[in-house]
PDB file of C-alpha atoms in Angstrom:
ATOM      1  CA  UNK A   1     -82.785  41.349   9.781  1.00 54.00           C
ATOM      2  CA  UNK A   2     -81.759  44.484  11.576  1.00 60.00           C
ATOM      3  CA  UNK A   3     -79.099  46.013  13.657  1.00 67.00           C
ATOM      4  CA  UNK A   4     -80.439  46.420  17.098  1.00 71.00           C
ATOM      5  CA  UNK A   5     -77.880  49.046  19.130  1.00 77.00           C
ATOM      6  CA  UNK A   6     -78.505  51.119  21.598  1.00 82.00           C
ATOM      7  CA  UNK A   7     -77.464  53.101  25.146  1.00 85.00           C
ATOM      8  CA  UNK A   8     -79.428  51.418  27.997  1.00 91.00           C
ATOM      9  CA  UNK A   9     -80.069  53.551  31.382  1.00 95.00           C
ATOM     10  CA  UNK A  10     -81.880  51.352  34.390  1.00 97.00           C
ATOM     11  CA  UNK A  11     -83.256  52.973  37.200  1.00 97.00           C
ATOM     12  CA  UNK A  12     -85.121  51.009  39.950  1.00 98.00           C
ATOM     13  CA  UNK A  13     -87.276  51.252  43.197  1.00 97.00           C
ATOM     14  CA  UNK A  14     -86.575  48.934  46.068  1.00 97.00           C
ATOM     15  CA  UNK A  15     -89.271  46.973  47.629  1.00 95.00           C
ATOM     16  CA  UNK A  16     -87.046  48.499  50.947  1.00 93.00           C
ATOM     17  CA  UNK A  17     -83.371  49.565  51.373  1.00 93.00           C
ATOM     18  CA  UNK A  18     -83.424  47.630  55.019  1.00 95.00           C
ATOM     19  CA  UNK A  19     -80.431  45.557  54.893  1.00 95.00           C
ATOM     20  CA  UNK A  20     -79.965  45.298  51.441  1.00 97.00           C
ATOM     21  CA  UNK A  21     -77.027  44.908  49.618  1.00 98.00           C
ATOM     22  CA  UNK A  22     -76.967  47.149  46.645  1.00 98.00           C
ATOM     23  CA  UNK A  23     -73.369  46.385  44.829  1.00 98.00           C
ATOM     24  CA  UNK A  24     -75.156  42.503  44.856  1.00 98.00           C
ATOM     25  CA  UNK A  25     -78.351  43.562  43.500  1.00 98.00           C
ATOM     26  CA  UNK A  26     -76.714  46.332  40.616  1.00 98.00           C
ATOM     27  CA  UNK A  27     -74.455  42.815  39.738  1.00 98.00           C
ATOM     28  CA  UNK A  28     -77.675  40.783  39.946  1.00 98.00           C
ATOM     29  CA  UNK A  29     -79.753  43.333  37.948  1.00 98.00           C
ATOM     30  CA  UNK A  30     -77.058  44.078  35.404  1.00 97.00           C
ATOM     31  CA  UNK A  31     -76.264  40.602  34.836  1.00 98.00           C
ATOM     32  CA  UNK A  32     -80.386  39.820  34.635  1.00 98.00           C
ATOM     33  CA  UNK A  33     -80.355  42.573  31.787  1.00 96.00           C
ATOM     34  CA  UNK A  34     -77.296  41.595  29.826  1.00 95.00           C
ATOM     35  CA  UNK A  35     -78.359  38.170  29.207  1.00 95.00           C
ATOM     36  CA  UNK A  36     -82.157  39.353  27.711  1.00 94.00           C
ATOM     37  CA  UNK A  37     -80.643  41.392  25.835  1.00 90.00           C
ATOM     38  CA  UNK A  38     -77.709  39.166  24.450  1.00 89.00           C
ATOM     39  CA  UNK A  39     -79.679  36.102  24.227  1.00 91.00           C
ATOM     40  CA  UNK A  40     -83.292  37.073  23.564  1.00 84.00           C
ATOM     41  CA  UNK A  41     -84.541  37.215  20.150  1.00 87.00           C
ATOM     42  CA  UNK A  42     -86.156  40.622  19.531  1.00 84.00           C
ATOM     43  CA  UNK A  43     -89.100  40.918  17.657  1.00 87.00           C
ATOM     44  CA  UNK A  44     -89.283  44.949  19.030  1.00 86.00           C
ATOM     45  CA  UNK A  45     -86.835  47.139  21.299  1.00 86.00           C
ATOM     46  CA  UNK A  46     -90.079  47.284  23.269  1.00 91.00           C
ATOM     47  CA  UNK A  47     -90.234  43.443  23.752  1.00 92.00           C
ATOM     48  CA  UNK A  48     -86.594  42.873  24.144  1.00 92.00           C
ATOM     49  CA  UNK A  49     -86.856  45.993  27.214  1.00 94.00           C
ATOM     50  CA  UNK A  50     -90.312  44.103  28.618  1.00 96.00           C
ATOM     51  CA  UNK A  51     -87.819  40.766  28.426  1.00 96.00           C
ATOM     52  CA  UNK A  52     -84.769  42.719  30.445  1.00 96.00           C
ATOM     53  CA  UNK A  53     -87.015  44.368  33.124  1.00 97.00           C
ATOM     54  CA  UNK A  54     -88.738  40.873  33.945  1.00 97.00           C
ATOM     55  CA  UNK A  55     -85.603  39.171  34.220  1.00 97.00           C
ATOM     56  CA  UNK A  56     -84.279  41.976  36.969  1.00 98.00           C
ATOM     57  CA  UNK A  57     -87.549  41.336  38.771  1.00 98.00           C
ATOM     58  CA  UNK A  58     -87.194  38.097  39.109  1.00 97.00           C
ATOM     59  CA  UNK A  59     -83.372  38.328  39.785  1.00 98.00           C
ATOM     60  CA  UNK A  60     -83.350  41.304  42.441  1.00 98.00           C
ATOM     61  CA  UNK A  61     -87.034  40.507  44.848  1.00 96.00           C
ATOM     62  CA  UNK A  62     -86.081  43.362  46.502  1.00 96.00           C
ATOM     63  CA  UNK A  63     -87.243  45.665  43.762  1.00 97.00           C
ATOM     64  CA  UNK A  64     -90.613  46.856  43.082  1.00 97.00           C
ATOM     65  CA  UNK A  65     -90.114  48.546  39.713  1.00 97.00           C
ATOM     66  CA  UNK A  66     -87.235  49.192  36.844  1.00 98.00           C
ATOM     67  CA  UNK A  67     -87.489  51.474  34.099  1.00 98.00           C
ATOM     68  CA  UNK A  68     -85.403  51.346  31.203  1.00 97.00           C
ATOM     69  CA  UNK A  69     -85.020  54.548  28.929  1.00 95.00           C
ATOM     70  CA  UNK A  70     -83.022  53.444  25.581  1.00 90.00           C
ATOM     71  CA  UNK A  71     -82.434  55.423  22.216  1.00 86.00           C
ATOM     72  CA  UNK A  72     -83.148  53.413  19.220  1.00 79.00           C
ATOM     73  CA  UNK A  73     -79.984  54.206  17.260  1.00 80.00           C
ATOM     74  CA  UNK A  74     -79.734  53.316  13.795  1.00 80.00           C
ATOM     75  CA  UNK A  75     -76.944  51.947  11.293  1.00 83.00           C
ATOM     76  CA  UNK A  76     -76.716  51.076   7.638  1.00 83.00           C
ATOM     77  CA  UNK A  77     -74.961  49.329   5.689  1.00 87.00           C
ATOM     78  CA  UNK A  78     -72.069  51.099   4.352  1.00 89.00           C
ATOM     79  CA  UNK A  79     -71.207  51.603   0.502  1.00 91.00           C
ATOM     80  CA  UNK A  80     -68.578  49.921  -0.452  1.00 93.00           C
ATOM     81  CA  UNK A  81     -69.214  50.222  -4.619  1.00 93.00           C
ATOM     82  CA  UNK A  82     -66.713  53.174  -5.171  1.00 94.00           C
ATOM     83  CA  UNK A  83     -64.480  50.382  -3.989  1.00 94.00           C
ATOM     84  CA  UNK A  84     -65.314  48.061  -6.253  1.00 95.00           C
ATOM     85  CA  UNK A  85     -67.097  45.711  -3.802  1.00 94.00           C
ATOM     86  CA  UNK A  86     -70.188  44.705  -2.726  1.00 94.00           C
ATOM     87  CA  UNK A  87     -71.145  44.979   1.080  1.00 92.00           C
ATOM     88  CA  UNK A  88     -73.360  41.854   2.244  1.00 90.00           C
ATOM     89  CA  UNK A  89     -74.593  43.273   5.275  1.00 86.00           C
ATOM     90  CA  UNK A  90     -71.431  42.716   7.319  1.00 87.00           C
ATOM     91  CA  UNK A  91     -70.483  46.382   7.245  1.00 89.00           C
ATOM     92  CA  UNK A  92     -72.155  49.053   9.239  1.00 88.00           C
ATOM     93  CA  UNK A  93     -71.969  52.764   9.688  1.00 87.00           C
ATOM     94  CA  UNK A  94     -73.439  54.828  12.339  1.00 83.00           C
ATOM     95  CA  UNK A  95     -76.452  57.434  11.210  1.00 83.00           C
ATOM     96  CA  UNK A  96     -76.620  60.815  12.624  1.00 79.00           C
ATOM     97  CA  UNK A  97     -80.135  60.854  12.126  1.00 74.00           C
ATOM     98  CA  UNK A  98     -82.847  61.582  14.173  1.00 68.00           C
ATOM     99  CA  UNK A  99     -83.503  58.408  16.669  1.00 76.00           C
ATOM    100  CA  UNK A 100     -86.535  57.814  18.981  1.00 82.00           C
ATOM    101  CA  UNK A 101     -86.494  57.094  22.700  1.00 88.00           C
ATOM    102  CA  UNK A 102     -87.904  54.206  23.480  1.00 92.00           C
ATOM    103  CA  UNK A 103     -89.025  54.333  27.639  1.00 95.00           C
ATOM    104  CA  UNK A 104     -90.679  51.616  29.993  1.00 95.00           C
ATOM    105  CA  UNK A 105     -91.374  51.112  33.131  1.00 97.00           C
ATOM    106  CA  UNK A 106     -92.536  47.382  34.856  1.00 97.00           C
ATOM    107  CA  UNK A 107     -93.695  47.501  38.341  1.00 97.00           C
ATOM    108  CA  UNK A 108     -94.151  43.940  40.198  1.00 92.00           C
ATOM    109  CA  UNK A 109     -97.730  42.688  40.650  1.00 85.00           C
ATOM    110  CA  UNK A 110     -98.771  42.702  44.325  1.00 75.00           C
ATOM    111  CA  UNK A 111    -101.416  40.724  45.951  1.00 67.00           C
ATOM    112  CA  UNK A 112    -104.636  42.182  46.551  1.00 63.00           C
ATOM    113  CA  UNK A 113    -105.087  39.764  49.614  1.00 62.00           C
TER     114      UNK A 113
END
């Protein structure tokens, strides 16, 4: 019912840096994030980032946290009646409108034990 689009930056904290490979875990991570967001239904930009940042968990156990900063951009349909047609929302034009930042941050549960 909407166009979602927008710029996603990931940062993370590692659980440790001992031995880790980080080119595997930014693939794992990335990867973990780009299949939320291209396969998940969003209800919200806030559920669809909770969605990406539990996937990277679970992908990269060497992380304890990811936050994901992303700028709700928005787009409209574009008018096409000086043309002499009607657009059925498969034409889309950037705003330059104000947008809002949309920030979270998941940190893994620990054990209390």
């Amino acid at each position: 019912d909407r166009i979602f689009a927008t710029f996603v930056e990931a940062k993370w904290r590692y659980n440790s840096t001992a031995g880790v490979n980080f080119s595997a875990v930014h693939a794992r991570a990335k990867a973990a994030m780009m299949g939320q967001f291209a396969n998940h239904y969003s209800i919200s930009v806030q559920a669809t980032m909770w969605e990406m940042a539990k996937a990277v968990l679970a992908a990269c156990p060497e992380l304890e946290q990811v936050r994901l900063d992303c700028p709700n951009k928005h787009f409209i349909p574009f008018n096409l009646e000086p043309l002499g047609r009607k657009n059925t929302n498969s034409i889309f034009v950037a705003t330059d409108e104000p947008h809002g930042q949309i920030s979270a941050t998941v940190t893994r549960q620990r054990s209390c034990l």
